[in-house]
PDB file of C-alpha atoms in Angstrom:
ATOM      1  CA  LEU A1334       3.654  12.234   5.367  1.00 96.00           C
ATOM      2  CA  GLU A1335       3.479  10.701   1.597  1.00 96.00           C
ATOM      3  CA  TYR A1336       5.226   6.967   1.562  1.00 95.00           C
ATOM      4  CA  ALA A1337       5.614   4.352  -1.209  1.00 94.00           C
ATOM      5  CA  GLY A1338       2.232   2.878  -0.270  1.00 94.00           C
ATOM      6  CA  GLY A1339       0.159   6.158   0.163  1.00 96.00           C
ATOM      7  CA  ILE A1340      -0.193   8.239   3.046  1.00 97.00           C
ATOM      8  CA  LEU A1341       0.575   8.126   6.391  1.00 97.00           C
ATOM      9  CA  PHE A1342      -1.311  10.658   9.081  1.00 97.00           C
ATOM     10  CA  VAL A1343       0.035  11.115  12.642  1.00 94.00           C
ATOM     11  CA  ALA A1344      -1.394  12.947  15.418  1.00 92.00           C
ATOM     12  CA  GLU A1345      -1.169  13.596  19.115  1.00 87.00           C
ATOM     13  CA  ASN A1346      -4.374  12.799  20.447  1.00 84.00           C
ATOM     14  CA  PRO A1347      -4.995  12.069  24.335  1.00 78.00           C
ATOM     15  CA  SER A1348      -8.504  11.106  23.209  1.00 78.00           C
ATOM     16  CA  THR A1349      -9.592   7.757  21.970  1.00 76.00           C
ATOM     17  CA  HIS A1350     -13.053   9.104  21.293  1.00 81.00           C
ATOM     18  CA  LEU A1351     -12.461  12.576  19.410  1.00 87.00           C
ATOM     19  CA  HIS A1352     -10.563  12.187  16.161  1.00 92.00           C
ATOM     20  CA  LYS A1353      -8.188  14.548  14.620  1.00 93.00           C
ATOM     21  CA  VAL A1354      -8.038  12.272  11.553  1.00 95.00           C
ATOM     22  CA  ALA A1355     -11.186  11.014   9.244  1.00 95.00           C
ATOM     23  CA  GLU A1356     -12.196   9.666   5.994  1.00 95.00           C
ATOM     24  CA  LEU A1357     -14.149  12.012   3.791  1.00 95.00           C
ATOM     25  CA  TYR A1358     -15.121  10.109   0.726  1.00 94.00           C
ATOM     26  CA  ASP A1359     -13.184   6.938  -1.099  1.00 92.00           C
ATOM     27  CA  ARG A1360      -9.719   8.065  -1.340  1.00 94.00           C
ATOM     28  CA  ILE A1361      -9.547  11.439   0.740  1.00 96.00           C
ATOM     29  CA  ALA A1362      -8.985  11.985   4.353  1.00 97.00           C
ATOM     30  CA  PHE A1363      -9.128  15.180   6.476  1.00 96.00           C
ATOM     31  CA  CYS A1364      -7.050  15.842   9.549  1.00 96.00           C
ATOM     32  CA  ALA A1365      -7.167  19.148  11.697  1.00 95.00           C
ATOM     33  CA  VAL A1366      -5.658  20.754  14.672  1.00 93.00           C
ATOM     34  CA  GLY A1367      -7.095  23.193  16.828  1.00 92.00           C
ATOM     35  CA  ARG A1368     -10.604  23.665  18.245  1.00 90.00           C
ATOM     36  CA  PHE A1369     -12.404  20.091  18.255  1.00 92.00           C
ATOM     37  CA  SER A1370     -16.018  21.469  17.560  1.00 91.00           C
ATOM     38  CA  GLU A1371     -14.864  23.909  14.888  1.00 92.00           C
ATOM     39  CA  PHE A1372     -13.100  21.313  13.001  1.00 92.00           C
ATOM     40  CA  GLU A1373     -15.504  18.670  13.475  1.00 93.00           C
ATOM     41  CA  ASN A1374     -18.253  21.080  12.088  1.00 93.00           C
ATOM     42  CA  LEU A1375     -15.776  21.595   8.933  1.00 94.00           C
ATOM     43  CA  ARG A1376     -15.275  17.637   8.764  1.00 93.00           C
ATOM     44  CA  GLN A1377     -18.914  16.879   8.832  1.00 95.00           C
ATOM     45  CA  ALA A1378     -19.623  19.740   5.851  1.00 93.00           C
ATOM     46  CA  GLY A1379     -16.952  18.156   3.798  1.00 94.00           C
ATOM     47  CA  VAL A1380     -18.472  14.573   4.229  1.00 94.00           C
ATOM     48  CA  ARG A1381     -21.927  16.161   3.236  1.00 93.00           C
ATOM     49  CA  LEU A1382     -20.210  17.932   0.057  1.00 92.00           C
ATOM     50  CA  ALA A1383     -18.499  14.438  -1.289  1.00 93.00           C
ATOM     51  CA  ASP A1384     -21.823  12.442  -0.513  1.00 92.00           C
ATOM     52  CA  ILE A1385     -23.804  15.213  -2.398  1.00 92.00           C
ATOM     53  CA  ARG A1386     -21.397  15.482  -5.530  1.00 89.00           C
ATOM     54  CA  GLY A1387     -20.627  12.057  -5.624  1.00 90.00           C
ATOM     55  CA  TYR A1388     -24.509  11.214  -5.931  1.00 89.00           C
ATOM     56  CA  ALA A1389     -25.240  14.212  -8.513  1.00 90.00           C
ATOM     57  CA  TYR A1390     -22.000  13.475 -11.001  1.00 87.00           C
ATOM     58  CA  GLY A1391     -20.004  10.351 -10.201  1.00 83.00           C
ATOM     59  CA  ARG A1392     -17.731   9.380  -7.388  1.00 84.00           C
ATOM     60  CA  GLU A1393     -14.729  10.358  -9.859  1.00 84.00           C
ATOM     61  CA  ASP A1394     -16.021  13.871  -9.618  1.00 85.00           C
ATOM     62  CA  VAL A1395     -15.101  14.114  -5.802  1.00 90.00           C
ATOM     63  CA  THR A1396     -11.498  15.238  -5.378  1.00 93.00           C
ATOM     64  CA  SER A1397      -9.573  16.585  -2.358  1.00 94.00           C
ATOM     65  CA  ARG A1398      -8.960  19.964  -4.525  1.00 94.00           C
ATOM     66  CA  SER A1399     -12.756  20.684  -4.707  1.00 94.00           C
ATOM     67  CA  ILE A1400     -13.079  19.987  -1.136  1.00 95.00           C
ATOM     68  CA  ALA A1401      -9.932  22.185  -0.128  1.00 96.00           C
ATOM     69  CA  ASN A1402     -11.769  25.297  -2.267  1.00 94.00           C
ATOM     70  CA  ALA A1403     -14.571  24.738  -0.257  1.00 95.00           C
ATOM     71  CA  TYR A1404     -13.109  24.919   3.173  1.00 95.00           C
ATOM     72  CA  SER A1405     -11.228  27.855   1.788  1.00 95.00           C
ATOM     73  CA  GLN A1406     -13.837  29.693   0.811  1.00 94.00           C
ATOM     74  CA  THR A1407     -15.706  28.945   4.013  1.00 95.00           C
ATOM     75  CA  LEU A1408     -12.845  29.915   6.539  1.00 94.00           C
ATOM     76  CA  GLY A1409     -11.988  32.855   4.489  1.00 94.00           C
ATOM     77  CA  GLN A1410     -15.681  34.209   4.869  1.00 93.00           C
ATOM     78  CA  ILE A1411     -15.621  33.462   8.302  1.00 92.00           C
ATOM     79  CA  PHE A1412     -12.246  35.178   8.846  1.00 93.00           C
ATOM     80  CA  VAL A1413     -13.772  38.351   7.219  1.00 91.00           C
ATOM     81  CA  GLN A1414     -16.975  38.344   8.378  1.00 91.00           C
ATOM     82  CA  GLU A1415     -17.379  37.121  11.814  1.00 87.00           C
ATOM     83  CA  PHE A1416     -16.397  38.516  14.896  1.00 87.00           C
ATOM     84  CA  LYS A1417     -13.818  35.779  15.727  1.00 89.00           C
ATOM     85  CA  PRO A1418     -12.406  33.442  13.069  1.00 89.00           C
ATOM     86  CA  TYR A1419     -11.784  29.764  13.485  1.00 91.00           C
ATOM     87  CA  GLU A1420      -9.017  28.590  15.358  1.00 91.00           C
ATOM     88  CA  VAL A1421      -7.759  25.707  12.921  1.00 93.00           C
ATOM     89  CA  GLU A1422      -5.587  24.429  10.410  1.00 94.00           C
ATOM     90  CA  LEU A1423      -6.756  21.130   7.993  1.00 96.00           C
ATOM     91  CA  CYS A1424      -4.835  18.931   5.662  1.00 96.00           C
ATOM     92  CA  VAL A1425      -6.996  17.406   2.874  1.00 97.00           C
ATOM     93  CA  ALA A1426      -5.366  14.690   1.208  1.00 97.00           C
ATOM     94  CA  GLU A1427      -6.094  12.398  -1.607  1.00 96.00           C
ATOM     95  CA  VAL A1428      -4.089   8.765  -2.578  1.00 96.00           C
ATOM     96  CA  GLY A1429      -3.272   8.589  -6.382  1.00 93.00           C
ATOM     97  CA  VAL A1430      -4.446   5.917  -8.253  1.00 86.00           C
ATOM     98  CA  ASP A1431      -3.275   4.372 -11.670  1.00 82.00           C
ATOM     99  CA  GLY A1432      -0.138   6.461 -11.544  1.00 82.00           C
ATOM    100  CA  ALA A1433      -1.557   9.799 -10.525  1.00 89.00           C
ATOM    101  CA  PRO A1434       0.074  11.627  -7.859  1.00 93.00           C
ATOM    102  CA  ASN A1435      -1.268  12.123  -4.626  1.00 95.00           C
ATOM    103  CA  ALA A1436      -2.401  15.327  -3.793  1.00 96.00           C
ATOM    104  CA  MET A1437      -1.941  17.025  -0.104  1.00 97.00           C
ATOM    105  CA  TYR A1438      -3.822  20.538   0.785  1.00 97.00           C
ATOM    106  CA  HIS A1439      -2.689  22.636   3.736  1.00 96.00           C
ATOM    107  CA  VAL A1440      -5.768  25.191   4.829  1.00 96.00           C
ATOM    108  CA  VAL A1441      -4.956  27.446   7.324  1.00 93.00           C
ATOM    109  CA  PHE A1442      -7.592  29.370   9.604  1.00 93.00           C
ATOM    110  CA  ASP A1443      -7.897  32.809   7.436  1.00 94.00           C
ATOM    111  CA  GLY A1444      -8.760  30.629   4.290  1.00 93.00           C
ATOM    112  CA  ASN A1445      -5.322  30.307   2.750  1.00 94.00           C
ATOM    113  CA  VAL A1446      -4.607  26.918   0.931  1.00 96.00           C
ATOM    114  CA  PHE A1447      -1.115  25.718  -0.082  1.00 96.00           C
ATOM    115  CA  ASP A1448      -0.544  22.752  -2.244  1.00 95.00           C
ATOM    116  CA  ARG A1449       1.890  20.559  -0.278  1.00 94.00           C
ATOM    117  CA  LYS A1450       4.333  17.623  -1.368  1.00 95.00           C
ATOM    118  CA  GLY A1451       5.871  14.617   0.597  1.00 94.00           C
ATOM    119  CA  PHE A1452       5.099  15.742   3.925  1.00 95.00           C
ATOM    120  CA  LEU A1453       3.111  18.602   6.094  1.00 94.00           C
ATOM    121  CA  ALA A1454       3.174  19.375   9.942  1.00 93.00           C
ATOM    122  CA  MET A1455       0.801  21.590  11.651  1.00 92.00           C
ATOM    123  CA  GLY A1456       0.235  23.248  14.660  1.00 86.00           C
ATOM    124  CA  GLY A1457       2.390  24.992  17.439  1.00 80.00           C
ATOM    125  CA  GLN A1458       5.588  23.415  16.554  1.00 84.00           C
ATOM    126  CA  SER A1459       5.305  23.070  12.850  1.00 87.00           C
ATOM    127  CA  ASP A1460       8.226  25.015  11.976  1.00 87.00           C
ATOM    128  CA  GLU A1461      10.781  22.737  14.173  1.00 89.00           C
ATOM    129  CA  LEU A1462       8.643  19.455  12.559  1.00 90.00           C
ATOM    130  CA  ASN A1463       8.937  20.512   9.323  1.00 91.00           C
ATOM    131  CA  THR A1464      12.381  21.444   9.417  1.00 89.00           C
ATOM    132  CA  GLU A1465      13.068  17.889  10.957  1.00 90.00           C
ATOM    133  CA  LEU A1466      10.936  16.145   8.374  1.00 92.00           C
ATOM    134  CA  GLN A1467      12.545  17.922   5.348  1.00 90.00           C
ATOM    135  CA  ARG A1468      15.688  16.546   6.816  1.00 91.00           C
ATOM    136  CA  ALA A1469      15.232  12.847   6.819  1.00 91.00           C
ATOM    137  CA  TYR A1470      12.093  12.664   4.450  1.00 93.00           C
ATOM    138  CA  ASP A1471      12.306   9.996   1.485  1.00 91.00           C
ATOM    139  CA  GLU A1472       9.345   9.732  -0.695  1.00 87.00           C
ATOM    140  CA  ASP A1473      10.119   5.897  -1.335  1.00 92.00           C
ATOM    141  CA  MET A1474       9.826   4.987   2.440  1.00 94.00           C
ATOM    142  CA  THR A1475       7.858   2.157   3.879  1.00 95.00           C
ATOM    143  CA  LEU A1476       4.765   2.707   5.727  1.00 95.00           C
ATOM    144  CA  ASP A1477       7.143   1.197   8.886  1.00 94.00           C
ATOM    145  CA  ALA A1478      10.021   3.738   7.932  1.00 94.00           C
ATOM    146  CA  ALA A1479       7.304   6.665   7.551  1.00 95.00           C
ATOM    147  CA  LEU A1480       5.655   6.111  10.883  1.00 95.00           C
ATOM    148  CA  GLN A1481       9.154   5.436  12.916  1.00 93.00           C
ATOM    149  CA  LEU A1482      10.342   8.967  11.281  1.00 94.00           C
ATOM    150  CA  ALA A1483       7.089  10.583  12.553  1.00 93.00           C
ATOM    151  CA  MET A1484       7.040   9.387  15.870  1.00 91.00           C
ATOM    152  CA  ARG A1485      10.858  10.321  16.251  1.00 90.00           C
ATOM    153  CA  VAL A1486      10.062  13.984  15.062  1.00 91.00           C
ATOM    154  CA  LEU A1487       7.148  14.621  17.245  1.00 88.00           C
ATOM    155  CA  ARG A1488       9.237  13.271  20.721  1.00 85.00           C
ATOM    156  CA  GLN A1489      11.896  15.557  19.571  1.00 83.00           C
ATOM    157  CA  ALA A1490       9.899  18.300  19.533  1.00 77.00           C
ATOM    158  CA  ALA A1491       8.031  17.676  22.564  1.00 71.00           C
ATOM    159  CA  PRO A1492       9.158  19.713  25.585  1.00 61.00           C
ATOM    160  CA  ALA A1493      11.246  18.622  27.882  1.00 54.00           C
ATOM    161  CA  GLY A1494      10.129  15.821  30.177  1.00 48.00           C
ATOM    162  CA  GLU A1495       6.704  15.092  28.325  1.00 54.00           C
ATOM    163  CA  THR A1496       6.425  12.525  26.112  1.00 55.00           C
ATOM    164  CA  ASN A1497       3.492  11.750  23.302  1.00 54.00           C
ATOM    165  CA  SER A1498       0.374  11.846  25.266  1.00 63.00           C
ATOM    166  CA  GLY A1499      -0.767   9.525  22.765  1.00 84.00           C
ATOM    167  CA  LEU A1500      -0.976   9.081  18.842  1.00 89.00           C
ATOM    168  CA  GLU A1501      -3.798   8.444  16.659  1.00 92.00           C
ATOM    169  CA  VAL A1502      -2.269   7.087  13.536  1.00 94.00           C
ATOM    170  CA  ALA A1503      -4.402   6.396  10.061  1.00 96.00           C
ATOM    171  CA  VAL A1504      -3.164   5.709   5.858  1.00 96.00           C
ATOM    172  CA  LEU A1505      -4.865   6.126   2.931  1.00 96.00           C
ATOM    173  CA  GLU A1506      -3.550   3.133   0.924  1.00 95.00           C
ATOM    174  CA  ARG A1507      -3.086   3.253  -2.939  1.00 93.00           C
ATOM    175  CA  ASP A1508      -3.628  -0.378  -3.245  1.00 90.00           C
ATOM    176  CA  ARG A1509      -6.904  -0.874  -1.099  1.00 88.00           C
ATOM    177  CA  PRO A1510      -9.700  -1.095  -3.136  1.00 83.00           C
ATOM    178  CA  ARG A1511     -12.500   1.773  -3.422  1.00 82.00           C
ATOM    179  CA  ARG A1512     -12.286   3.160   0.406  1.00 90.00           C
ATOM    180  CA  SER A1513      -8.590   3.465   1.016  1.00 94.00           C
ATOM    181  CA  PHE A1514      -8.701   4.695   4.650  1.00 96.00           C
ATOM    182  CA  ARG A1515      -7.660   2.531   7.565  1.00 95.00           C
ATOM    183  CA  ARG A1516      -6.962   3.416  11.159  1.00 94.00           C
ATOM    184  CA  LEU A1517      -4.080   1.737  12.830  1.00 92.00           C
ATOM    185  CA  THR A1518      -4.841   0.147  16.345  1.00 87.00           C
ATOM    186  CA  GLN A1519      -2.319   0.778  18.972  1.00 87.00           C
ATOM    187  CA  GLU A1520      -1.003  -2.571  18.539  1.00 88.00           C
ATOM    188  CA  ASP A1521      -0.670  -2.325  15.093  1.00 88.00           C
ATOM    189  CA  VAL A1522       1.563   0.828  15.740  1.00 89.00           C
ATOM    190  CA  GLU A1523       3.933  -0.330  18.426  1.00 86.00           C
ATOM    191  CA  SER A1524       4.475  -3.465  16.135  1.00 85.00           C
ATOM    192  CA  ARG A1525       5.604  -1.630  13.253  1.00 84.00           C
ATOM    193  CA  ALA A1526       7.370   1.139  14.951  1.00 80.00           C
ATOM    194  CA  GLY A1527       8.884  -1.301  17.340  1.00 75.00           C
ATOM    195  CA  GLU A1528       8.038   0.911  20.477  1.00 62.00           C
ATOM    196  CA  PRO A1529       5.076   1.761  22.494  1.00 54.00           C
ATOM    197  CA  ALA A1530       2.631   4.364  20.745  1.00 52.00           C
ATOM    198  CA  SER A1531       2.127   6.716  24.182  1.00 50.00           C
TER     199      SER A1531
END
């Protein structure tokens, strides 16, 4: 979700060691659902691509759009040429600075890429999640309000009797110098959301 100060990522993730959300470069982050081994390979490739481009040209030449396009090409080739396509969905997001807008790209398993604004839900219940987000979303939300909305929507979509099995939460903060990615601890999530994070 985009909020007043940046972009918030909230992922259901029972593991504390295997991350679905990660930093790719200074102001760019990656979030994925699907097979961990497949999207972890893609994450590492994205980090390498960003580092090489930043070194060869300049840090400002590394953009979320160029990384999303590279992922699109890779997944498209795998979809067409390999026996089995990757079972992944990706989000590549970049927080805007100096008045520039944020960017959010949704890349699906066949290589198609979509430009998103405001919010994006991925995974098995994405239609239901996106409908609920659209109903309550406000681009001027604080981080606390955005986190509370994300947690409420995830809880509503959970099958009856199930609770969220653990949340991984991170932000790209617009006002953070150079590297804007930051993970939120469980304690931080609980204090901001006013409820337990798992």
